[in-house]
Structure formats: structure tokens, C-alpha cells
Coordinates of N, CA and C in Angstrom, one line a residue:
M1 N 137.6 110.0 110.3 CA 137.9 111.3 109.8 C 138.1 112.1 111.0
V2 N 139.2 113.0 110.7 CA 139.9 113.9 112.1 C 139.4 115.2 111.9
V3 N 138.7 116.0 112.8 CA 138.2 117.3 113.0 C 139.1 118.0 113.9
T4 N 139.6 119.2 112.9 CA 140.5 119.8 113.9 C 139.9 121.1 114.0
V5 N 139.9 121.7 115.4 CA 139.3 123.0 115.8 C 140.5 123.8 116.3
P6 N 140.6 125.1 115.7 CA 142.0 125.7 116.0 C 141.8 126.0 117.5
G7 N 143.0 125.6 118.1 CA 142.8 125.8 119.6 C 142.7 124.7 120.5
A8 N 142.2 123.7 119.7 CA 141.9 122.2 120.6 C 142.5 121.2 119.7
Q9 N 142.3 120.1 120.9 CA 143.2 118.9 120.4 C 142.7 118.2 119.0
P10 N 143.1 117.7 118.0 CA 142.3 117.1 117.1 C 141.4 116.0 117.6
T11 N 140.4 115.8 116.9 CA 139.4 114.7 117.4 C 139.2 113.8 116.3
V12 N 139.0 112.6 116.6 CA 138.7 111.6 115.6 C 137.2 111.3 115.8
V13 N 136.5 111.3 114.5 CA 135.0 111.4 114.4 C 134.7 110.1 113.6
Q14 N 134.0 109.1 113.9 CA 133.4 108.2 113.1 C 132.3 108.5 112.3
V15 N 132.2 108.5 110.9 CA 131.1 109.0 110.2 C 130.3 107.6 109.9
V16 N 129.0 107.7 109.8 CA 128.2 106.5 110.3 C 127.1 106.8 108.8
E17 N 127.5 106.2 107.8 CA 126.3 106.1 106.7 C 124.8 105.6 107.0
P18 N 123.9 106.6 106.8 CA 122.6 105.9 106.9 C 122.3 104.9 105.9
Q19 N 121.6 103.9 106.6 CA 121.3 102.7 105.7 C 119.8 102.6 105.5
V20 N 119.4 102.4 104.4 CA 118.1 102.2 104.1 C 118.0 100.6 103.7
E21 N 117.2 100.0 104.6 CA 117.1 98.4 104.3 C 116.0 97.9 103.3
A22 N 116.1 97.1 102.9 CA 115.1 96.2 102.3 C 114.5 95.5 103.1
P23 N 113.1 95.2 102.9 CA 112.4 94.3 103.9 C 113.4 93.2 104.3
S24 N 113.3 92.9 105.6 CA 114.3 92.2 106.3 C 113.8 90.5 106.3
E25 N 115.0 89.8 105.7 CA 114.5 88.4 105.6 C 114.6 87.8 106.9
G26 N 115.2 88.3 108.0 CA 115.4 87.9 109.3 C 114.0 88.2 109.9
A27 N 113.5 88.9 109.8 CA 112.1 89.3 110.1 C 111.0 88.8 109.7
A28 N 111.3 88.3 108.1 CA 110.2 87.6 107.6 C 110.0 86.0 108.1
A29 N 110.8 85.5 109.0 CA 110.9 84.3 109.7 C 109.5 84.4 110.3
G30 N 108.8 85.4 110.9 CA 107.5 85.3 111.7 C 106.2 85.3 110.5
L31 N 106.6 85.5 109.4 CA 105.5 85.6 108.2 C 105.4 84.1 107.5
D32 N 104.3 83.7 107.1 CA 104.4 82.6 106.1 C 104.4 83.3 104.8
D33 N 104.4 82.4 103.6 CA 104.6 82.8 102.2 C 103.6 83.7 101.8
R34 N 102.3 83.1 102.2 CA 101.1 84.0 101.8 C 101.1 85.4 102.4
E35 N 101.5 85.6 103.7 CA 101.5 86.9 104.2 C 102.7 87.8 103.5
R36 N 103.7 87.2 103.3 CA 104.9 88.0 102.7 C 104.3 88.4 101.1
E37 N 103.4 87.4 100.6 CA 103.0 87.7 99.0 C 102.2 88.8 99.2
I38 N 101.4 89.0 100.2 CA 100.6 89.8 100.2 C 101.1 91.3 100.5
L39 N 102.0 91.2 101.4 CA 102.8 92.7 101.6 C 103.5 93.0 100.2
A40 N 104.2 92.1 99.5 CA 104.6 92.3 98.3 C 103.5 92.9 97.3
F41 N 102.5 92.5 97.3 CA 101.2 92.8 96.5 C 101.0 94.2 96.8
E42 N 100.8 94.5 98.0 CA 100.4 95.6 98.5 C 101.4 97.0 98.3
R43 N 102.7 96.5 98.1 CA 103.7 97.5 98.0 C 103.8 97.9 96.3
Q44 N 103.2 97.0 95.7 CA 103.3 97.2 94.5 C 102.1 96.8 93.3
W45 N 100.8 96.9 94.1 CA 99.5 96.4 93.5 C 99.2 97.3 92.2
W46 N 99.5 98.5 92.3 CA 99.1 99.5 91.1 C 99.9 99.0 89.5
K47 N 100.8 98.2 89.6 CA 101.4 97.4 88.6 C 100.5 96.5 87.9
Y48 N 99.6 96.2 88.5 CA 98.8 95.1 88.0 C 97.5 95.8 87.0
A49 N 97.3 95.4 86.0 CA 96.3 95.9 85.1 C 94.8 95.5 85.7
G50 N 94.0 96.4 85.6 CA 92.6 96.1 86.0 C 92.5 96.3 87.3
A51 N 91.3 96.2 87.9 CA 91.0 96.5 89.2 C 91.9 95.5 90.5
K52 N 91.9 96.4 91.5 CA 92.8 95.8 92.7 C 91.9 94.3 93.0
E53 N 90.7 94.6 93.1 CA 89.9 93.2 93.7 C 90.0 92.1 92.7
E54 N 89.9 92.3 91.4 CA 90.2 91.1 90.4 C 91.5 90.5 90.5
A55 N 92.4 91.5 90.8 CA 94.0 90.8 90.9 C 94.1 90.0 92.3
V56 N 93.3 90.6 93.3 CA 93.4 89.9 94.7 C 92.8 88.4 94.4
R57 N 91.7 88.3 93.6 CA 91.0 87.1 93.3 C 91.9 86.2 92.6
D58 N 92.5 86.7 91.6 CA 93.3 86.0 90.7 C 94.6 85.4 91.3
L59 N 95.3 86.3 92.2 CA 96.6 85.8 92.8 C 96.5 85.2 94.2
F60 N 95.6 85.3 94.9 CA 95.4 84.9 96.1 C 94.1 83.9 96.4
G61 N 93.2 83.9 95.5 CA 92.2 83.0 95.5 C 91.0 83.4 96.5
M62 N 90.9 84.8 96.9 CA 90.0 84.9 98.1 C 89.1 86.3 97.5
S63 N 88.2 86.4 98.2 CA 87.3 87.7 97.9 C 88.0 88.9 98.4
A64 N 87.7 90.1 97.9 CA 88.1 91.3 98.5 C 87.9 91.4 99.8
T65 N 86.7 91.1 100.2 CA 86.3 91.3 101.8 C 87.3 90.4 102.6
R66 N 87.4 89.2 102.1 CA 88.4 88.3 103.1 C 89.7 88.8 103.0
Y67 N 90.2 89.5 101.7 CA 91.9 90.0 101.6 C 91.8 90.9 102.5
Y68 N 91.2 91.7 102.7 CA 90.9 93.2 103.4 C 91.0 92.5 104.9
Q69 N 90.2 91.5 105.4 CA 90.2 90.9 106.6 C 91.7 90.6 107.0
V70 N 92.2 89.9 105.9 CA 93.6 89.2 106.4 C 94.6 90.5 106.3
L71 N 94.6 91.2 105.3 CA 95.4 92.5 105.5 C 95.4 93.2 106.6
N72 N 94.4 93.5 107.2 CA 94.1 94.3 108.5 C 94.6 93.6 109.7
T73 N 94.6 92.3 109.7 CA 95.2 91.4 110.9 C 96.8 91.5 110.7
L74 N 97.2 91.3 109.3 CA 98.5 91.2 108.8 C 99.4 92.5 109.3
I75 N 98.7 93.6 109.1 CA 99.5 94.9 109.2 C 99.5 95.0 110.7
D76 N 98.7 94.6 111.6 CA 98.6 94.6 113.3 C 99.9 93.8 113.6
S77 N 100.5 92.8 112.8 CA 101.3 92.0 113.5 C 102.6 92.5 113.6
P78 N 103.4 92.2 114.7 CA 104.9 92.6 114.8 C 105.8 92.2 113.9
A79 N 105.5 91.0 113.2 CA 106.4 90.5 112.4 C 106.2 91.1 111.1
A80 N 105.1 91.5 110.6 CA 105.0 92.3 109.5 C 105.6 93.7 109.6
L81 N 105.3 94.3 110.6 CA 106.0 95.8 110.9 C 107.6 95.5 110.7
A82 N 108.1 94.2 111.3 CA 109.6 94.3 111.4 C 110.0 94.0 109.9
H83 N 109.4 93.3 109.1 CA 109.4 92.9 107.7 C 109.8 94.1 106.7
D84 N 108.6 94.8 106.9 CA 108.6 96.0 106.1 C 108.0 97.2 106.8
P85 N 108.7 97.7 107.5 CA 108.3 98.7 108.3 C 107.6 100.1 107.6
L86 N 108.2 100.5 106.6 CA 107.7 101.6 105.9 C 106.2 101.3 105.1
L87 N 106.1 100.2 104.6 CA 104.7 99.7 104.0 C 103.8 99.7 105.1
V88 N 104.2 98.9 106.3 CA 103.0 98.6 107.2 C 102.6 99.7 108.0
K89 N 103.4 100.9 108.1 CA 102.9 102.2 108.6 C 102.2 102.8 107.8
R90 N 102.3 103.1 106.4 CA 101.8 103.4 105.6 C 100.5 102.9 105.5
L91 N 100.0 101.5 105.4 CA 98.9 100.9 105.4 C 98.2 101.2 106.6
R92 N 98.9 101.2 107.8 CA 98.2 101.5 109.1 C 97.6 102.9 108.9
R93 N 98.3 104.0 108.5 CA 97.9 105.4 108.6 C 96.9 105.4 107.4
L94 N 97.0 104.7 106.1 CA 95.6 104.8 105.4 C 94.4 104.4 105.8
R95 N 94.5 103.1 106.7 CA 93.3 102.5 107.3 C 92.8 103.5 108.4
S96 N 93.5 104.1 109.1 CA 93.3 104.9 110.2 C 92.4 106.3 109.7
T97 N 93.1 106.6 108.6 CA 92.4 107.8 108.1 C 90.9 107.5 107.3
R98 N 91.1 106.3 106.6 CA 89.6 105.7 106.4 C 88.4 105.5 107.5
Q99 N 89.1 105.0 108.5 CA 88.1 104.7 109.6 C 87.7 106.4 110.3
R100 N 88.5 107.0 110.5 CA 88.2 108.6 110.9 C 87.2 109.2 109.9
A101 N 87.3 109.0 108.5 CA 86.4 109.5 107.5 C 84.9 108.9 107.7
R102 N 85.2 107.4 107.9 CA 83.7 106.9 107.8 C 83.0 107.2 109.3
S103 N 83.7 107.4 110.4 CA 83.1 107.9 111.7 C 82.6 109.3 111.7
G104 N 83.3 110.1 110.9 CA 82.8 111.4 110.5 C 81.7 111.6 110.0
H105 N 81.4 110.4 109.0 CA 80.1 110.5 108.2 C 79.0 110.2 109.1
R106 N 79.4 109.1 109.7 CA 78.3 108.6 110.9 C 77.8 109.8 111.7
L107 N 78.8 110.4 112.4 CA 78.4 111.3 113.2 C 77.4 112.5 112.5
A108 N 77.8 112.8 111.3 CA 77.1 113.9 110.7 C 75.7 113.2 110.3
D109 N 75.5 112.0 110.0 CA 74.2 111.4 109.7 C 73.2 111.5 111.1
E110 N 73.9 111.1 112.0 CA 73.0 111.2 113.5 C 72.6 112.6 113.6
K111 N 73.6 113.4 113.5 CA 73.1 114.9 113.8 C 72.2 115.6 113.1
G112 N 72.1 115.1 111.5 CA 71.1 115.5 110.5 C 69.7 115.0 110.9

């Protein structure tokens, strides 16, 4: 695109379109199949009928406690962040919010 300002030389400006990328296949190289499936599940778990814990047991064959242990380790990994940055950042933010809420309850209990 050429931009012309009165009294100045015409200037060529390159217009760059912002790109929203889907989860990166190249970044997924650091993740195994189960880890990619867990991230996909977290992206859309609300689509499954019934309780999330029941869906976790059916899809991944693990208890809810074990699933959340695996998920917490997964969202701390650079490979998961590279694979799906928006999801991983959202999950980290939710985890942090829950941790602050729990520690706030503990502090209130200790003072009471």
C-alpha cells in the first residue's frame, strides 16, 4: 500500500494481517498423544454430558485426582504452552485463582 502525505514523498507501507493460529503441530512434537488429548479435552470438556470427573474416568481411565495431577504438570510444561498458549494461560490463571482463594480461607481460619 502506498501512503501519500501532502508535501512529503509517497511511502510504501506493508500491511500485515494478524494471524490467529490453531494449536501448533510443530509445538506438539514435545507432547505425547495423551497430553494432546488432555489439552483437547480441557478445551471442550463442557460438551460432554454428565460430570467432568466421570468423563475423565471414561476417556483417560484415571481418577479425577490423578487427572488433575497430570494436568497441573502438563500446563507447567513449555511444550504445552507452545502447543496451545491461550488454553494453557487460561488454565494457569484458573489454578492461580483457586490457590489464592484456598490460601485466603486458610488465613481466615487461622485468625478466627
